[in-house]
Short mmCIF file of C-alpha atoms and ligand atoms in Angstrom, two decimals:
data_model
loop_
_atom_site.label_atom_id
_atom_site.label_comp_id
_atom_site.label_asym_id
_atom_site.label_seq_id
_atom_site.Cartn_x
_atom_site.Cartn_y
_atom_site.Cartn_z
CA MET A 80 1.42 8.63 21.36
CA LEU A 81 2.91 11.75 19.52
CA TYR A 82 4.14 12.23 15.71
CA THR A 83 6.30 13.88 14.69
CA SER A 84 7.60 15.37 10.96
CA THR A 85 10.96 13.48 9.68
CA ARG A 86 12.07 16.94 7.90
CA ASN A 87 10.91 18.76 11.52
CA ASN A 88 11.27 16.47 14.58
CA GLN A 89 10.01 19.28 16.64
CA ILE A 90 6.76 19.18 15.80
CA ARG A 91 4.07 17.59 17.67
CA VAL A 92 0.17 16.26 16.55
CA THR A 93 -2.03 13.52 17.98
CA ALA A 94 -2.69 11.21 15.50
CA SER A 95 -6.08 12.05 14.92
CA ARG A 96 -4.23 15.19 13.57
CA ALA A 97 -1.62 13.58 11.60
CA ILE A 98 -4.67 11.40 9.89
CA ALA A 99 -6.70 14.36 9.27
CA GLN A 100 -3.77 16.82 7.51
CA GLY A 101 -2.44 13.56 5.95
CA ILE A 102 1.24 15.14 5.10
CA SER A 103 3.34 17.74 7.33
CA GLU A 104 2.88 21.98 6.85
CA GLU A 105 6.83 21.70 5.51
CA GLY A 106 6.65 18.55 3.65
CA GLY A 107 7.14 15.92 6.11
CA LEU A 108 5.94 12.35 6.83
CA PHE A 109 4.08 11.94 10.30
CA VAL A 110 6.12 9.03 12.31
CA PRO A 111 5.58 8.10 15.84
CA CYS A 112 7.81 9.79 18.09
CA GLU A 113 8.34 6.22 19.74
CA VAL A 114 7.15 3.10 18.49
CA PRO A 115 5.02 1.12 21.13
CA SER A 116 6.73 -2.22 22.09
CA PHE A 117 4.44 -5.64 22.25
CA SER A 118 5.27 -7.94 24.77
CA LEU A 119 5.03 -11.98 23.27
CA GLU A 120 2.33 -12.86 25.87
CA LYS A 121 0.80 -9.77 24.52
CA ILE A 122 1.00 -11.13 20.80
CA ALA A 123 0.47 -14.72 22.32
CA SER A 124 -3.23 -13.02 23.66
CA MET A 125 -4.26 -12.01 20.10
CA VAL A 126 -4.00 -15.68 18.36
CA ALA A 127 -7.10 -16.33 19.63
CA MET A 128 -8.70 -13.17 18.39
CA PRO A 129 -10.68 -12.92 15.39
CA TYR A 130 -8.89 -9.75 12.94
CA THR A 131 -11.10 -7.44 13.93
CA GLU A 132 -9.38 -7.73 17.95
CA ARG A 133 -5.90 -8.33 16.74
CA ALA A 134 -6.53 -5.13 14.40
CA LYS A 135 -7.70 -3.26 17.67
CA THR A 136 -4.75 -4.74 19.70
CA VAL A 137 -3.12 -3.10 17.30
CA LEU A 138 -4.61 0.74 17.40
CA ARG A 139 -4.64 1.23 20.50
CA ALA A 140 -1.40 1.77 21.15
CA TYR A 141 -0.63 3.82 17.79
CA LEU A 142 -4.56 6.21 18.28
CA THR A 143 -4.36 7.04 21.67
CA ASP A 144 -7.07 9.98 21.34
CA PHE A 145 -9.28 8.00 19.77
CA THR A 146 -11.60 6.51 22.19
CA GLU A 147 -12.44 2.56 22.65
CA GLU A 148 -16.26 2.97 21.18
CA GLU A 149 -14.88 4.87 18.58
CA LEU A 150 -12.05 2.18 17.08
CA THR A 151 -14.45 -0.25 17.46
CA ALA A 152 -17.02 1.27 15.24
CA CYS A 153 -13.96 2.14 12.61
CA VAL A 154 -12.40 -1.32 12.86
CA GLU A 155 -15.79 -3.25 12.65
CA GLY A 156 -17.24 -0.86 9.84
CA ALA A 157 -13.60 -1.50 7.35
CA TYR A 158 -14.01 -5.39 8.53
CA GLY A 159 -16.87 -6.50 9.73
CA HIS A 160 -20.21 -6.73 7.72
CA GLN A 161 -19.14 -9.34 4.91
CA LYS A 162 -17.41 -6.33 3.21
CA PHE A 163 -14.48 -9.14 2.56
CA THR A 164 -14.91 -12.43 1.39
CA SER A 165 -12.98 -14.38 3.62
CA GLU A 166 -13.90 -14.41 7.20
CA LYS A 167 -9.99 -14.51 8.63
CA ILE A 168 -9.86 -11.26 6.16
CA ALA A 169 -6.07 -11.59 5.43
CA PRO A 170 -5.72 -15.07 5.66
CA THR A 171 -2.51 -16.95 5.51
CA VAL A 172 -1.82 -20.39 3.58
CA ASN A 173 0.89 -22.97 3.51
CA VAL A 174 2.04 -23.11 0.11
CA GLU A 175 4.73 -25.42 0.49
CA GLY A 176 8.06 -26.33 3.15
CA ASN A 177 8.54 -22.56 4.56
CA GLU A 178 6.43 -20.99 2.14
CA ASN A 179 3.35 -19.39 3.74
CA ILE A 180 1.25 -17.15 1.56
CA LEU A 181 -0.49 -14.27 2.97
CA GLU A 182 -3.87 -13.49 1.36
CA LEU A 183 -4.51 -9.34 1.33
CA TRP A 184 -6.36 -9.83 -2.00
CA HIS A 185 -9.80 -10.32 -0.36
CA GLY A 186 -11.09 -6.93 -0.09
CA PRO A 187 -14.14 -5.45 -2.18
CA THR A 188 -11.28 -4.48 -5.01
CA CYS A 189 -8.84 -7.61 -4.88
CA ALA A 190 -5.95 -5.70 -3.86
CA PHE A 191 -4.04 -5.58 -0.90
CA LYS A 192 -4.75 -1.78 -0.65
CA ASP A 193 -8.15 -2.10 0.69
CA MET A 194 -7.11 -3.36 3.67
CA ALA A 195 -6.07 -0.29 5.02
CA LEU A 196 -8.39 2.20 2.82
CA GLN A 197 -11.66 -0.17 4.20
CA LEU A 198 -10.24 1.76 7.09
CA LEU A 199 -9.11 5.07 6.10
CA PRO A 200 -12.08 6.78 5.64
CA HIS A 201 -13.84 5.66 9.44
CA LEU A 202 -10.19 7.36 11.02
CA MET A 203 -10.62 9.84 8.96
CA THR A 204 -14.55 10.46 9.70
CA VAL A 205 -13.04 10.11 13.31
CA SER A 206 -10.48 12.57 12.75
CA ALA A 207 -12.07 15.00 10.84
CA ARG A 208 -14.52 15.22 13.38
CA LYS A 209 -11.63 16.69 16.53
CA ASN A 210 -9.79 18.24 13.98
CA ALA A 211 -11.60 20.02 11.75
CA ASP A 212 -13.96 21.35 12.56
CA GLY A 213 -16.74 20.63 10.26
CA LYS A 214 -15.40 21.50 7.21
CA THR A 215 -15.54 19.19 4.03
CA ILE A 216 -12.33 16.58 3.87
CA VAL A 217 -10.70 16.59 0.01
CA ILE A 218 -9.36 13.95 -0.87
CA LEU A 219 -6.96 13.63 -3.45
CA VAL A 220 -5.60 10.82 -4.91
CA ALA A 221 -2.30 9.76 -7.17
CA THR A 222 -2.89 6.09 -8.50
CA SER A 223 -0.39 3.19 -10.17
CA GLY A 224 -4.05 1.60 -10.54
CA ASP A 225 -5.18 0.02 -6.90
CA THR A 226 -4.66 2.50 -4.82
CA GLY A 227 -7.64 4.66 -6.42
CA LYS A 228 -9.80 2.13 -7.01
CA ALA A 229 -9.96 1.05 -2.69
CA ALA A 230 -9.44 4.97 -2.23
CA LEU A 231 -12.86 5.31 -4.02
CA GLU A 232 -15.24 2.37 -3.45
CA GLY A 233 -13.11 3.03 1.09
CA PHE A 234 -15.02 6.51 0.66
CA LYS A 235 -17.71 6.82 -1.75
CA ASP A 236 -20.47 8.56 0.28
CA VAL A 237 -18.65 9.21 3.23
CA ASP A 238 -20.11 12.05 4.55
CA LYS A 239 -17.94 15.23 5.09
CA THR A 240 -15.89 14.01 2.40
CA LYS A 241 -14.63 14.60 -1.37
CA ILE A 242 -12.59 12.56 -3.11
CA LEU A 243 -10.56 12.86 -6.48
CA VAL A 244 -8.29 10.35 -8.04
CA PHE A 245 -5.97 10.36 -10.80
CA TYR A 246 -4.39 7.48 -12.69
CA PRO A 247 -1.55 7.73 -15.13
CA VAL A 248 -3.76 7.17 -18.38
CA ASP A 249 -1.42 4.10 -20.62
CA GLY A 250 -0.32 2.89 -16.71
CA VAL A 251 -2.66 0.70 -15.21
CA SER A 252 -4.67 -2.42 -16.54
CA PRO A 253 -7.77 -1.86 -18.12
CA MET A 254 -8.85 -3.99 -15.21
CA GLN A 255 -8.03 -1.43 -13.36
CA LYS A 256 -9.10 1.18 -15.39
CA LEU A 257 -12.87 -0.04 -15.43
CA GLN A 258 -12.60 -0.37 -11.78
CA MET A 259 -12.10 3.15 -11.60
CA THR A 260 -14.37 4.81 -14.88
CA THR A 261 -17.30 3.25 -13.94
CA GLN A 262 -16.79 4.23 -10.07
CA GLU A 263 -20.55 5.26 -8.29
CA GLY A 264 -20.91 7.49 -5.86
CA GLU A 265 -22.47 11.95 -5.44
CA ASN A 266 -19.16 12.28 -4.03
CA VAL A 267 -16.29 10.85 -6.71
CA ALA A 268 -14.15 11.98 -9.51
CA VAL A 269 -11.39 10.69 -11.34
CA CYS A 270 -8.54 12.20 -14.37
CA ALA A 271 -6.39 10.59 -16.36
CA ILE A 272 -3.01 11.96 -16.51
CA LYS A 273 -0.59 12.50 -19.31
CA GLY A 274 2.27 10.86 -17.57
CA ASN A 275 3.55 8.13 -15.60
CA PHE A 276 2.63 7.69 -11.85
CA ASP A 277 5.21 9.38 -10.07
CA ASP A 278 4.62 12.40 -12.83
CA ALA A 279 0.59 12.13 -11.41
CA GLN A 280 1.87 12.00 -7.42
CA SER A 281 4.47 14.66 -7.48
CA ALA A 282 2.39 16.48 -9.06
CA VAL A 283 -0.53 15.96 -6.09
CA LYS A 284 2.11 16.84 -3.54
CA ALA A 285 2.52 20.28 -5.32
CA ILE A 286 -1.04 21.17 -4.91
CA PHE A 287 -0.81 20.18 -1.76
CA THR A 288 1.52 22.35 -0.01
CA ASP A 289 0.42 24.46 -2.82
CA ALA A 290 -0.24 28.23 -0.57
CA ALA A 291 -2.63 29.32 -2.49
CA ILE A 292 -4.81 26.71 -3.40
CA LYS A 293 -4.75 26.08 0.37
CA GLU A 294 -6.50 29.08 0.24
CA ARG A 295 -9.36 28.57 -2.17
CA LEU A 296 -10.00 25.48 -0.57
CA ALA A 297 -10.25 27.23 2.74
CA GLU A 298 -12.90 30.07 1.47
CA LYS A 299 -15.31 26.74 0.71
CA ASN A 300 -14.85 25.30 4.11
CA MET A 301 -12.98 22.51 2.55
CA LEU A 302 -9.41 21.19 3.57
CA PHE A 303 -7.00 18.97 2.01
CA SER A 304 -6.21 15.26 2.69
CA SER A 305 -4.55 12.42 1.64
CA ALA A 306 -5.27 8.34 1.12
CA ASN A 307 -2.28 8.21 0.19
CA SER A 308 0.71 5.52 2.18
CA ILE A 309 2.23 9.09 3.15
CA ASN A 310 -0.89 9.40 5.37
CA TRP A 311 0.00 7.39 8.77
CA GLY A 312 -3.99 6.16 8.60
CA ARG A 313 -2.84 4.47 5.90
CA LEU A 314 0.17 2.83 7.66
CA VAL A 315 -1.30 1.88 10.92
CA PRO A 316 -3.77 -0.90 8.92
CA GLN A 317 -1.38 -2.19 7.48
CA ILE A 318 0.74 -3.08 11.24
CA VAL A 319 -1.37 -4.73 11.77
CA TYR A 320 -1.50 -8.32 9.11
CA TYR A 321 2.17 -8.41 10.02
CA PHE A 322 1.15 -9.77 13.94
CA SER A 323 -1.83 -11.56 12.02
CA ALA A 324 -0.04 -13.89 10.32
CA TYR A 325 2.54 -14.49 12.85
CA CYS A 326 -0.78 -15.75 14.72
CA ASP A 327 -2.31 -18.01 12.14
CA LEU A 328 1.42 -19.64 12.02
CA LEU A 329 1.50 -19.82 15.72
CA GLU A 330 -2.55 -21.46 15.15
CA GLN A 331 -0.82 -23.77 12.53
CA GLY A 332 1.91 -25.08 14.23
CA SER A 333 4.38 -24.09 11.67
CA ILE A 334 6.21 -21.69 14.37
CA THR A 335 6.43 -21.49 18.09
CA LEU A 336 5.90 -18.65 20.45
CA GLY A 337 9.20 -16.65 20.01
CA ASP A 338 10.50 -18.26 16.32
CA PRO A 339 12.26 -16.00 14.33
CA ILE A 340 10.50 -15.46 10.79
CA ASN A 341 11.45 -13.99 7.30
CA VAL A 342 9.22 -11.64 5.38
CA VAL A 343 8.83 -10.97 1.72
CA VAL A 344 6.93 -8.01 0.67
CA PRO A 345 6.33 -6.91 -4.02
CA THR A 346 7.57 -2.96 -3.00
CA GLY A 347 6.69 0.03 -4.99
CA ASN A 348 6.28 2.59 -2.59
CA PHE A 349 7.53 1.08 0.07
CA GLY A 350 4.09 1.70 2.61
CA ASN A 351 3.53 -2.19 3.09
CA ILE A 352 6.76 -3.45 4.18
CA LEU A 353 7.17 -0.08 6.43
CA ALA A 354 4.97 -1.57 7.93
CA CYS A 355 6.10 -5.08 8.48
CA TYR A 356 9.55 -2.69 9.89
CA TYR A 357 6.89 -1.17 12.39
CA ALA A 358 5.45 -4.79 13.80
CA LYS A 359 9.28 -5.77 14.61
CA ARG A 360 10.32 -3.41 16.06
CA MET A 361 7.44 -3.09 18.50
CA GLY A 362 8.29 -6.56 18.33
CA LEU A 363 7.83 -9.42 16.85
CA PRO A 364 10.44 -11.92 15.68
CA VAL A 365 10.74 -10.97 12.60
CA LYS A 366 14.30 -11.54 11.48
CA THR A 367 14.91 -9.97 7.53
CA MET A 368 12.71 -8.38 5.84
CA VAL A 369 12.68 -8.68 2.19
CA CYS A 370 12.12 -5.77 -0.63
CA ALA A 371 11.41 -7.51 -3.64
CA SER A 372 10.97 -5.19 -7.00
CA ASN A 373 10.24 -5.53 -10.39
CA ALA A 374 12.31 -4.18 -13.67
CA ASN A 375 12.16 -1.10 -11.69
CA ASN A 376 14.93 -2.26 -9.08
CA ILE A 377 15.13 1.01 -8.10
CA LEU A 378 15.09 0.03 -4.18
CA THR A 379 17.35 -3.41 -4.95
CA ASP A 380 20.18 -0.90 -6.20
CA PHE A 381 19.43 1.51 -2.63
CA LEU A 382 19.28 -1.34 -0.38
CA THR A 383 22.37 -3.15 -1.61
CA THR A 384 24.44 0.30 -2.44
CA GLY A 385 23.07 3.22 -0.41
CA ASP A 386 23.08 5.42 -3.52
CA TYR A 387 19.01 6.14 -4.49
CA ASP A 388 19.03 7.74 -7.88
CA LYS A 389 15.74 8.19 -9.95
CA ASN A 390 17.58 8.87 -12.78
CA ARG A 391 17.29 5.67 -14.93
CA ALA A 392 15.25 4.22 -17.49
CA PHE A 393 11.87 3.48 -16.67
CA TYR A 394 9.89 0.73 -17.49
CA THR A 395 5.94 -0.02 -17.81
CA THR A 396 5.60 -3.59 -16.77
CA THR A 397 3.17 -6.66 -15.93
CA SER A 398 2.51 -5.57 -12.33
CA PRO A 399 1.95 -1.92 -12.43
CA SER A 400 1.49 -1.27 -8.95
CA MET A 401 4.86 -1.68 -8.52
CA ASP A 402 5.55 0.93 -10.93
CA ILE A 403 7.68 3.46 -8.95
CA LEU A 404 10.59 5.68 -8.95
CA ILE A 405 10.34 7.17 -6.21
CA SER A 406 9.20 5.50 -3.04
CA SER A 407 8.28 7.83 -0.78
CA ASN A 408 8.11 6.01 2.43
CA LEU A 409 11.27 5.22 2.21
CA GLU A 410 11.78 8.86 4.00
CA ARG A 411 9.88 6.96 7.52
CA LEU A 412 12.73 4.33 7.18
CA LEU A 413 15.88 6.31 6.80
CA TYR A 414 14.44 8.79 9.50
CA HIS A 415 13.80 6.59 12.02
CA CYS A 416 17.26 4.55 10.92
CA GLY A 417 18.97 7.63 10.49
CA GLY A 418 18.75 8.62 14.44
CA GLU A 419 15.90 11.06 13.77
CA ASP A 420 17.87 13.47 12.06
CA SER A 421 15.21 15.33 10.19
CA ALA A 422 18.05 17.90 9.02
CA MET A 423 19.44 14.91 7.17
CA ILE A 424 16.13 13.76 5.51
CA ASP A 425 15.29 17.34 4.93
CA GLU A 426 18.94 17.70 2.28
CA LEU A 427 17.80 13.89 1.25
CA MET A 428 14.82 14.72 -0.45
CA GLN A 429 15.67 18.33 -1.07
CA SER A 430 18.53 16.48 -3.35
CA LEU A 431 15.90 14.25 -4.55
CA SER A 432 13.72 16.85 -6.06
CA GLN A 433 16.93 18.45 -7.51
CA ASP A 434 19.49 15.83 -8.86
CA GLY A 435 16.52 12.64 -8.58
CA ARG A 436 19.77 11.22 -6.14
CA TYR A 437 20.77 10.96 -3.23
CA THR A 438 23.04 9.13 -1.51
CA VAL A 439 23.17 7.54 2.18
CA SER A 440 26.42 7.27 5.25
CA GLU A 441 27.59 4.36 5.58
CA LYS A 442 26.07 4.17 8.99
CA LEU A 443 22.94 4.19 7.91
CA LEU A 444 23.34 2.20 4.87
CA SER A 445 23.86 -0.46 7.23
CA ALA A 446 21.61 -0.22 10.37
CA ILE A 447 19.28 -0.40 7.11
CA GLN A 448 21.04 -3.45 6.07
CA LYS A 449 20.44 -5.46 9.25
CA ASP A 450 16.65 -5.41 9.07
CA PHE A 451 15.93 -5.91 4.52
CA ALA A 452 17.06 -7.61 2.29
CA ALA A 453 16.79 -7.30 -1.25
CA GLY A 454 15.85 -8.40 -4.96
CA CYS A 455 14.07 -8.04 -8.01
CA CYS A 456 12.83 -9.83 -10.81
CA SER A 457 12.88 -9.49 -14.44
CA GLU A 458 9.72 -9.96 -16.62
CA GLU A 459 9.92 -13.69 -18.29
CA ASP A 460 11.00 -15.05 -13.91
CA VAL A 461 7.52 -12.60 -13.12
CA PHE A 462 5.44 -15.46 -16.14
CA ALA A 463 7.45 -18.31 -15.51
CA THR A 464 7.15 -18.14 -11.42
CA ILE A 465 3.07 -17.72 -12.17
CA ARG A 466 3.48 -20.90 -14.25
CA GLN A 467 5.85 -22.58 -12.29
CA GLN A 468 3.83 -22.34 -8.67
CA PHE A 469 0.62 -23.71 -9.65
CA LYS A 470 2.17 -26.49 -11.90
CA ASP A 471 3.95 -27.56 -8.38
CA ASP A 472 1.49 -26.36 -6.61
CA ARG A 473 -1.63 -25.61 -7.57
CA TYR A 474 -1.26 -22.38 -6.31
CA LEU A 475 -2.69 -19.37 -8.52
CA ILE A 476 -0.66 -16.18 -7.92
CA ASP A 477 -1.57 -12.74 -9.50
CA THR A 478 2.00 -10.50 -11.15
CA HIS A 479 2.68 -8.82 -8.28
CA THR A 480 2.85 -11.90 -5.91
CA ALA A 481 4.93 -13.54 -8.41
CA VAL A 482 7.88 -11.26 -8.01
CA ALA A 483 7.76 -11.67 -4.37
CA VAL A 484 7.74 -15.31 -4.68
CA LYS A 485 10.82 -15.30 -7.11
CA THR A 486 12.41 -13.08 -5.10
CA TYR A 487 12.02 -15.50 -1.91
CA PHE A 488 13.31 -18.34 -4.46
CA ASP A 489 16.09 -16.39 -5.04
CA TYR A 490 17.48 -15.28 -1.62
CA VAL A 491 16.81 -19.01 -0.43
CA LYS A 492 19.42 -19.57 -2.40
CA ARG A 493 21.72 -17.35 -2.20
CA THR A 494 21.47 -17.22 1.57
CA GLY A 495 20.37 -20.53 2.32
CA ASP A 496 18.32 -18.44 5.16
CA ASP A 497 15.08 -20.49 4.73
CA LEU A 498 13.11 -19.52 8.17
CA PRO A 499 9.75 -19.79 7.76
CA THR A 500 8.73 -16.95 5.89
CA VAL A 501 5.48 -14.98 5.14
CA ILE A 502 5.30 -13.54 1.73
CA ASP A 503 2.50 -11.05 0.85
CA ALA A 504 0.25 -11.05 -1.80
CA THR A 505 -0.70 -8.29 -3.15
CA ALA A 506 -3.88 -8.56 -5.54
CA SER A 507 -5.63 -11.70 -7.04
CA PRO A 508 -5.11 -13.08 -10.04
CA TYR A 509 -8.08 -12.47 -12.20
CA LYS A 510 -7.26 -8.95 -12.02
CA PHE A 511 -4.54 -9.44 -14.38
CA SER A 512 -5.99 -11.82 -16.15
CA LYS A 513 -4.68 -11.89 -19.18
CA SER A 514 -0.56 -11.78 -17.76
CA VAL A 515 -1.45 -14.88 -15.31
CA LEU A 516 -3.70 -16.42 -18.43
CA SER A 517 -0.71 -15.73 -21.15
CA ALA A 518 2.08 -17.05 -17.92
CA LEU A 519 0.08 -19.94 -17.76
CA GLY A 520 0.57 -21.02 -22.27
CA GLU A 521 -3.07 -20.37 -22.27
CA ASP A 522 -3.56 -18.14 -25.65
CA VAL A 523 -5.69 -14.91 -24.83
CA THR A 524 -5.58 -13.23 -28.72
CA ALA A 525 -8.95 -12.32 -29.87
CA LEU A 526 -10.65 -12.61 -25.69
CA SER A 527 -11.63 -9.15 -23.65
CA GLU A 528 -11.20 -8.80 -20.51
CA PHE A 529 -14.70 -10.66 -18.79
CA ASP A 530 -13.54 -13.71 -21.78
CA MET A 531 -10.56 -13.61 -20.17
CA VAL A 532 -11.38 -13.56 -16.66
CA ASP A 533 -13.52 -16.75 -17.63
CA ALA A 534 -11.09 -18.27 -19.25
CA LEU A 535 -8.41 -18.31 -16.52
CA SER A 536 -11.03 -20.07 -14.39
CA ARG A 537 -11.39 -22.86 -16.59
CA ALA A 538 -8.05 -22.94 -17.09
CA THR A 539 -6.91 -23.47 -12.59
CA ASP A 540 -10.55 -24.72 -11.84
CA THR A 541 -10.51 -21.39 -9.10
CA GLU A 542 -13.43 -19.10 -8.85
CA PRO A 543 -13.08 -15.42 -10.04
CA PRO A 544 -13.81 -12.91 -7.03
CA ALA A 545 -17.27 -11.13 -7.57
CA PRO A 546 -16.24 -7.40 -7.45
CA LEU A 547 -14.90 -8.25 -11.06
CA LYS A 548 -17.64 -10.14 -12.61
CA ALA A 549 -19.82 -7.48 -11.50
CA LEU A 550 -17.66 -4.61 -13.17
CA GLN A 551 -19.12 -5.97 -16.68
CA ASP A 552 -22.62 -4.80 -16.54
CA LYS A 553 -21.33 -1.25 -15.07
CA ALA A 554 -21.75 1.77 -16.97
CA VAL A 555 -18.16 4.09 -17.75
CA ARG A 556 -18.81 7.44 -15.17
CA HIS A 557 -15.47 9.16 -16.24
CA ARG A 558 -13.73 9.91 -18.98
CA GLU A 559 -11.55 12.98 -18.19
CA VAL A 560 -8.04 13.57 -18.85
CA CYS A 561 -5.73 16.13 -18.47
CA ASP A 562 -1.97 17.34 -18.56
CA ARG A 563 0.42 17.13 -15.35
CA GLU A 564 0.48 20.93 -15.57
CA SER A 565 -3.00 21.55 -15.69
CA MET A 566 -3.63 19.12 -12.70
CA SER A 567 -4.84 22.52 -10.42
CA GLU A 568 -7.28 23.46 -12.90
CA MET A 569 -8.59 20.61 -13.14
CA VAL A 570 -9.14 19.66 -9.07
CA PHE A 571 -11.25 23.07 -9.30
CA ARG A 572 -13.55 22.23 -11.87
CA LEU A 573 -14.17 19.00 -10.45
CA LEU A 574 -14.77 20.32 -7.54
CA ASN A 575 -17.03 22.75 -8.84
CA ILE A 576 -15.08 26.52 -6.90
C1 PLP B 206 0.25 -0.98 -3.75
C2 PLP B 206 0.60 -2.31 -4.56
C3 PLP B 206 1.91 -2.93 -4.23
C4 PLP B 206 2.94 -1.90 -3.76
O1 PLP B 206 2.59 -1.39 -2.30
P1 PLP B 206 3.79 -0.86 -1.58
O2 PLP B 206 3.29 -0.19 -0.26
O3 PLP B 206 2.95 1.12 -2.25
O4 PLP B 206 5.54 -1.22 -1.42
C5 PLP B 206 2.04 -3.76 -4.25
N1 PLP B 206 1.62 -4.39 -4.99
C6 PLP B 206 0.01 -4.41 -5.45
C7 PLP B 206 -1.01 -4.88 -6.04
C8 PLP B 206 -0.01 -3.20 -5.14
O5 PLP B 206 -1.39 -2.51 -5.54
#
């Protein structure tokens, strides 16, 4: 299986090359030339497998230049050794009727990014061995909160790698910030950016494609790569849990083999929901993917009208990991649904960077709308949904998951389509204790971040995840702050080159 670029469909690279490189030379994203297909029998055979084997079954189809031994080592390194607090890794919980929640937050940083970022460093080291002949890989990350910590945890002290994380100074929750500023490890650096996530992400992208900077790294035997969801090695692990959730529903008797389901995803950069699109293309019986947005509802507008326009107000919400106006992975969907026309994608993306907007053709829009629906959720509704879900079903959700649950309720009401549904839960409620407590009507004034964790535990009779409790005793080790303009200087300084 080979990969090409969304902006130059003549390119052909192996999976390991795509992962080691992160982004294509001309700025496009790597996509598989052909999507592999799984029969229903093959899906049925995955039901009896543990998560690690389900993962290998999917990865094998995409990472064809990895040996069986390499795949086993990668998957065990990521999901073995009790790094996840659930034996099932990503359990599917029936909350009520056809509402099933796929809990993707049982990893070491308590957000769904762990699902991919525990595996990526292993995929990356194997890929570097095959492609980068002994070079040190420098991982550059722009984060809206959860990616940064998950990448730091995944790459910490991994041989032949260094990791630099940039986060928007006022765009992450106190707990997310503490998770990053206390990060341990010899090969890690963390820096705050004066700006929002899109500023950080655009600056990181510019550094990646700057020839002079790349040359300076090459002189030091270093090579950039990306752990953002533009890296194919981030996406492919996410395809796994959609198959896994379907298997769980089969196992629980909620569906029979071949029954269609719907999937609702709280969306920011469009990575998570795009992984579901690949699963569907592979043959997983998914009818509709519902894209759920918070007040930054650019994707709701795009999926409804075909007009992508980032010239609009930016809101800092209680679901910060979804406060995004440039959803990078949408480019991959446009490529696949638009007849793999890389010249057209190149035009759209130029228009996005010059005018901040683009409009897709009627034909492309209707191709997308065959598979996708969309909805968004106000801040008031986030709070009301957390409260209602807990009151009705004693099931506690975080702010991001609440966006998806509310969008699901609205979708069912609007369309009458009440198929068995999988809703992604992307963070532990304890990562956003303040909002969740307030939603439940508890008084949070004068409580410290860790008092809030205890208060939430008492109010709901649930256990906080151990990794969050442990932060309390850790020292802050990273205090750097810089402007967007001086990010490349900061990169050199942090790398000592
Ligand atoms: C990253 C993140 C999202 C958004 O996922 P995308 O793949 O960027 O769409 C949603 N919720 C949480 C908690 C996240 O960390």
